[in-house]
């Protein structure tokens, strides 16, 4: 069984890679663009990543004996809820659009850049704060 934190970190790499790819795809001519498939792939990766955190990461913080750990987990969980709402709305709005429209759509590009910024920041704080807290304080040794 793969280490949870390792798996989440690998998924972070994949999520950021896909976001960057999507940005690159918006700059291509529509015949060459893999924008829509990449959007759908990102959505899938993101949804599964959130499920993994909800099912395996946050519950450990909720069950922790330490109030600081409870708070930390709760804060991260609530913030993630807000971020995922925005991201999922983004997919709902755009993943079924015609690629020729998306490539010219400034609102799409603006939102995409906003999401990239938020996700990168989130990944960074998870890896700096949340994951070490999980590993240092909460991992139940078998």
Coordinates of C-alpha atoms in Angstrom, one line a residue:
X1 CA 0.0 0.0 0.0
X2 CA 1.4 3.3 -1.1
X3 CA 2.2 5.9 1.5
X4 CA -0.7 8.4 1.6
X5 CA 1.5 11.6 1.7
X6 CA 3.7 10.3 -1.2
X7 CA 0.6 9.6 -3.3
X8 CA -0.9 13.0 -2.5
X9 CA 2.4 14.7 -3.4
X10 CA 2.6 12.8 -6.7
X11 CA -1.0 13.8 -7.5
X12 CA 0.0 17.4 -6.7
X13 CA 2.7 17.2 -9.4
X14 CA 0.2 15.8 -11.8
X15 CA -2.4 18.5 -11.1
X16 CA 0.1 21.3 -11.5
X17 CA 1.5 19.7 -14.7
X18 CA -2.0 19.4 -16.1
X19 CA -2.9 23.0 -15.2
X20 CA 0.3 24.2 -17.0
X21 CA -0.5 22.0 -20.0
X22 CA -4.0 23.4 -20.2
X23 CA -2.5 26.9 -20.2
X24 CA -0.2 25.9 -23.0
X25 CA -3.1 24.4 -25.0
X26 CA -4.9 27.7 -24.9
X27 CA -2.1 29.2 -26.9
X28 CA -2.3 26.6 -29.7
X29 CA -4.4 26.7 -32.9
X30 CA -7.6 24.9 -32.4
X31 CA -6.8 22.0 -34.7
X32 CA -3.8 21.1 -32.5
X33 CA -5.5 21.8 -29.2
X34 CA -6.0 19.1 -26.6
X35 CA -7.6 21.6 -24.3
X36 CA -10.9 19.8 -23.7
X37 CA -9.5 16.3 -23.1
X38 CA -6.9 17.9 -20.7
X39 CA -9.6 19.8 -18.9
X40 CA -11.6 16.6 -18.4
X41 CA -8.5 14.7 -17.3
X42 CA -7.7 17.4 -14.7
X43 CA -11.2 17.4 -13.4
X44 CA -11.0 13.6 -12.9
X45 CA -7.6 13.8 -11.2
X46 CA -8.7 16.7 -9.0
X47 CA -12.0 15.0 -7.9
X48 CA -10.2 11.8 -7.0
X49 CA -7.5 13.7 -5.1
X50 CA -10.1 15.6 -3.1
X51 CA -11.9 12.3 -2.3
X52 CA -8.6 10.8 -1.1
X53 CA -8.0 13.8 1.2
X54 CA -11.6 13.8 2.5
X55 CA -11.5 10.0 3.2
X56 CA -8.0 9.5 4.5
X57 CA -6.3 12.7 5.4
X58 CA -8.8 15.0 7.2
X59 CA -10.4 12.3 9.3
X60 CA -7.0 11.7 11.0
X61 CA -7.0 15.3 12.0
X62 CA -10.6 15.2 13.2
X63 CA -9.8 12.1 15.4
X64 CA -6.6 13.6 16.8
X65 CA -6.4 14.1 20.6
X66 CA -4.7 17.4 20.1
X67 CA -7.0 20.4 19.7
X68 CA -4.4 22.2 17.6
X69 CA -4.4 19.3 15.2
X70 CA -8.2 19.3 15.1
X71 CA -8.2 23.0 14.2
X72 CA -5.5 22.7 11.6
X73 CA -7.3 19.9 9.8
X74 CA -10.6 21.8 10.0
X75 CA -9.1 24.9 8.6
X76 CA -7.5 23.1 5.7
X77 CA -10.6 21.1 5.0
X78 CA -12.9 24.2 5.0
X79 CA -10.5 26.1 2.8
X80 CA -10.3 23.2 0.4
X81 CA -14.1 23.0 0.2
X82 CA -14.1 26.7 -1.0
X83 CA -11.4 26.0 -3.6
X84 CA -13.0 22.9 -4.9
X85 CA -16.3 24.7 -5.4
X86 CA -14.6 27.3 -7.5
X87 CA -12.7 24.6 -9.5
X88 CA -15.7 22.5 -10.1
X89 CA -17.8 25.4 -11.2
X90 CA -15.0 26.3 -13.6
X91 CA -15.2 22.7 -15.1
X92 CA -18.9 22.8 -15.3
X93 CA -18.8 26.2 -17.1
X94 CA -16.1 25.3 -19.6
X95 CA -15.5 21.6 -20.1
X96 CA -18.3 21.2 -22.7
X97 CA -17.5 24.3 -24.6
X98 CA -16.2 24.3 -28.1
X99 CA -12.4 24.5 -28.2
X100 CA -12.5 27.3 -30.8
X101 CA -14.6 29.4 -28.3
X102 CA -12.4 28.6 -25.4
X103 CA -9.2 29.5 -27.1
X104 CA -10.6 33.0 -27.7
X105 CA -12.4 33.3 -24.4
X106 CA -10.7 35.8 -22.1
X107 CA -12.9 35.0 -19.1
X108 CA -11.8 31.3 -19.4
X109 CA -8.2 32.3 -19.5
X110 CA -8.6 34.7 -16.6
X111 CA -10.3 32.0 -14.5
X112 CA -7.8 29.4 -15.5
X113 CA -4.9 31.6 -14.3
X114 CA -6.7 32.3 -11.1
X115 CA -7.2 28.6 -10.5
X116 CA -3.5 27.9 -11.2
X117 CA -2.5 30.6 -8.7
X118 CA -4.8 29.3 -6.0
X119 CA -3.9 25.6 -6.6
X120 CA -0.2 26.3 -6.5
X121 CA -0.5 28.2 -3.3
X122 CA -2.6 25.5 -1.8
X123 CA -0.3 22.7 -2.8
X124 CA 2.6 24.6 -1.3
X125 CA 0.9 25.1 2.1
X126 CA -0.3 21.5 2.2
X127 CA 3.2 20.3 1.6
X128 CA 4.8 22.7 4.0
X129 CA 2.3 22.6 6.9
X130 CA -0.4 20.0 6.6
X131 CA 1.6 17.0 5.4
X132 CA 4.4 17.4 7.9
X133 CA 1.8 17.8 10.7
X134 CA 0.2 14.6 9.6
X135 CA 3.5 12.8 9.4
X136 CA 5.0 14.1 12.6
X137 CA 2.0 14.1 14.9
X138 CA -0.6 11.8 13.7
X139 CA 0.7 8.8 12.0
X140 CA -0.2 5.8 14.0
X141 CA 2.7 3.5 14.0
X142 CA 1.8 -0.1 13.5

